[in-house]
């Protein structure tokens, strides 16, 4: 495995994750500065910008994945990083909402390189090591998830535009690093012609779903992602309502979760995979997650919740193991396309989960609610995890994916 190239890819994924959290602390002030309006209007526009970002990831992840299958991982990753650095500069100097929206459009497109990074890992990984290497990508994302808000909050002291300049500098530096160390892993043997019919979410899903056994596994991945996104969607609201946690305590608990997730993905997963194999890891991991979500949804003591947080992070072994199972069912010239589809599914989760989970939270915590249950979103997530487990169990009994 080319270690410097892997380091570059992991940094790229970490920057993708950091790019989201890095700017979150300053977005309210930046939007108010640009709009000249109050916090309510800023929140509305912030929601629009977030939705635009996620929508672009959904639409363009298959496109970038297919482009990388045709032209290679190297040009797609490097060009995306160059555009991303430009995008951060644009956001840093933006004086109108139009420019901020354009910035989020470009940001969502370039952040869709997660699929190409995963395809690179699939290219260089032997079958037995795919899960642990996908785990490294998840660990890098988890590290970025933790570092982003922390660094963003510190840089915010210098002004609402400082994090964008910092993000631009980091991205440009990573571009230069990748330019010198990143090899091309797509060969003439695995190169596949680019087809527009397959370079969109619907077309890519249609082609990938034709592979034996992949359709039910994508269903598992879909429900798992929506379930797992309950954490970023409602954690801050849930802990504030149920345990009266301060913003500092909420940030600390998120850091505990992020660090625990990164350790699980980087260290623990290889031991679990070696002991149980990928299929059993997914099977028992889904059940473990369902149990952990039930405990979190019903716990009444804040310190007990904090103790449960790193244990809940262990359930993160499911995603890389499931990715490895699906990667093994796709041809070498379809790895980018497959990862693009999975990234689009993940983007759907990023759009759907906050809408659904926050509404459930509101319904069970509103004034006059027939039952005060702040943990209701986690119980819903538990049910979705059980649905994932049921689909997966059925797919094990019927590995070709035919109707049962």
GROMACS .gro file of C-alpha atoms in nm, residues 114 118 130-139 217 220-222 224-225 228-229 257 261 264-265 269 273 278 281-283 285-286 289 313-327 339 342 346 385 392:
model
   53
  114UNK     CA    1  -1.561   1.094  -0.071
  118UNK     CA    2  -1.329   0.518  -0.122
  130UNK     CA    3  -1.107  -0.378   0.230
  131UNK     CA    4  -1.317  -0.346   0.544
  132UNK     CA    5  -1.032  -0.223   0.763
  133UNK     CA    6  -0.919   0.022   0.494
  134UNK     CA    7  -1.272   0.155   0.454
  135UNK     CA    8  -1.256   0.187   0.832
  136UNK     CA    9  -0.956   0.418   0.795
  137UNK     CA   10  -1.168   0.646   0.574
  138UNK     CA   11  -1.444   0.647   0.835
  139UNK     CA   12  -1.184   0.722   1.104
  217UNK     CA   13  -2.758  -0.439   0.066
  220UNK     CA   14  -2.960  -0.198   0.442
  221UNK     CA   15  -2.715   0.089   0.389
  222UNK     CA   16  -3.000   0.338   0.334
  224UNK     CA   17  -2.861   0.230   0.850
  225UNK     CA   18  -2.746   0.577   0.740
  228UNK     CA   19  -2.712   0.658   1.241
  229UNK     CA   20  -2.760   1.025   1.154
  257UNK     CA   21  -1.828   1.032   2.033
  261UNK     CA   22  -1.564   0.651   1.648
  264UNK     CA   23  -1.305   0.211   1.652
  265UNK     CA   24  -1.258   0.263   1.278
  269UNK     CA   25  -1.248  -0.286   1.333
  273UNK     CA   26  -1.334  -0.836   1.114
  278UNK     CA   27  -1.746  -0.912   0.735
  281UNK     CA   28  -1.979  -0.814   1.173
  282UNK     CA   29  -2.264  -0.649   0.985
  283UNK     CA   30  -2.521  -0.893   1.124
  285UNK     CA   31  -2.330  -0.487   1.449
  286UNK     CA   32  -2.682  -0.392   1.339
  289UNK     CA   33  -2.667  -0.058   1.728
  313UNK     CA   34  -1.948   0.434   1.881
  314UNK     CA   35  -1.848   0.065   1.859
  315UNK     CA   36  -2.151   0.016   1.636
  316UNK     CA   37  -1.968   0.214   1.370
  317UNK     CA   38  -1.800  -0.108   1.254
  318UNK     CA   39  -2.109  -0.176   1.045
  319UNK     CA   40  -2.054   0.081   0.770
  320UNK     CA   41  -1.701  -0.019   0.656
  321UNK     CA   42  -1.782  -0.389   0.684
  322UNK     CA   43  -2.096  -0.339   0.477
  323UNK     CA   44  -1.902  -0.131   0.223
  324UNK     CA   45  -1.649  -0.413   0.192
  325UNK     CA   46  -1.926  -0.670   0.134
  326UNK     CA   47  -2.077  -0.453  -0.141
  327UNK     CA   48  -1.739  -0.370  -0.293
  339UNK     CA   49  -1.900   0.437  -0.411
  342UNK     CA   50  -2.333   0.491  -0.167
  346UNK     CA   51  -2.553   0.895   0.242
  385UNK     CA   52  -3.184  -0.021   1.251
  392UNK     CA   53  -2.975  -0.799   0.580
   0.00000   0.00000   0.00000
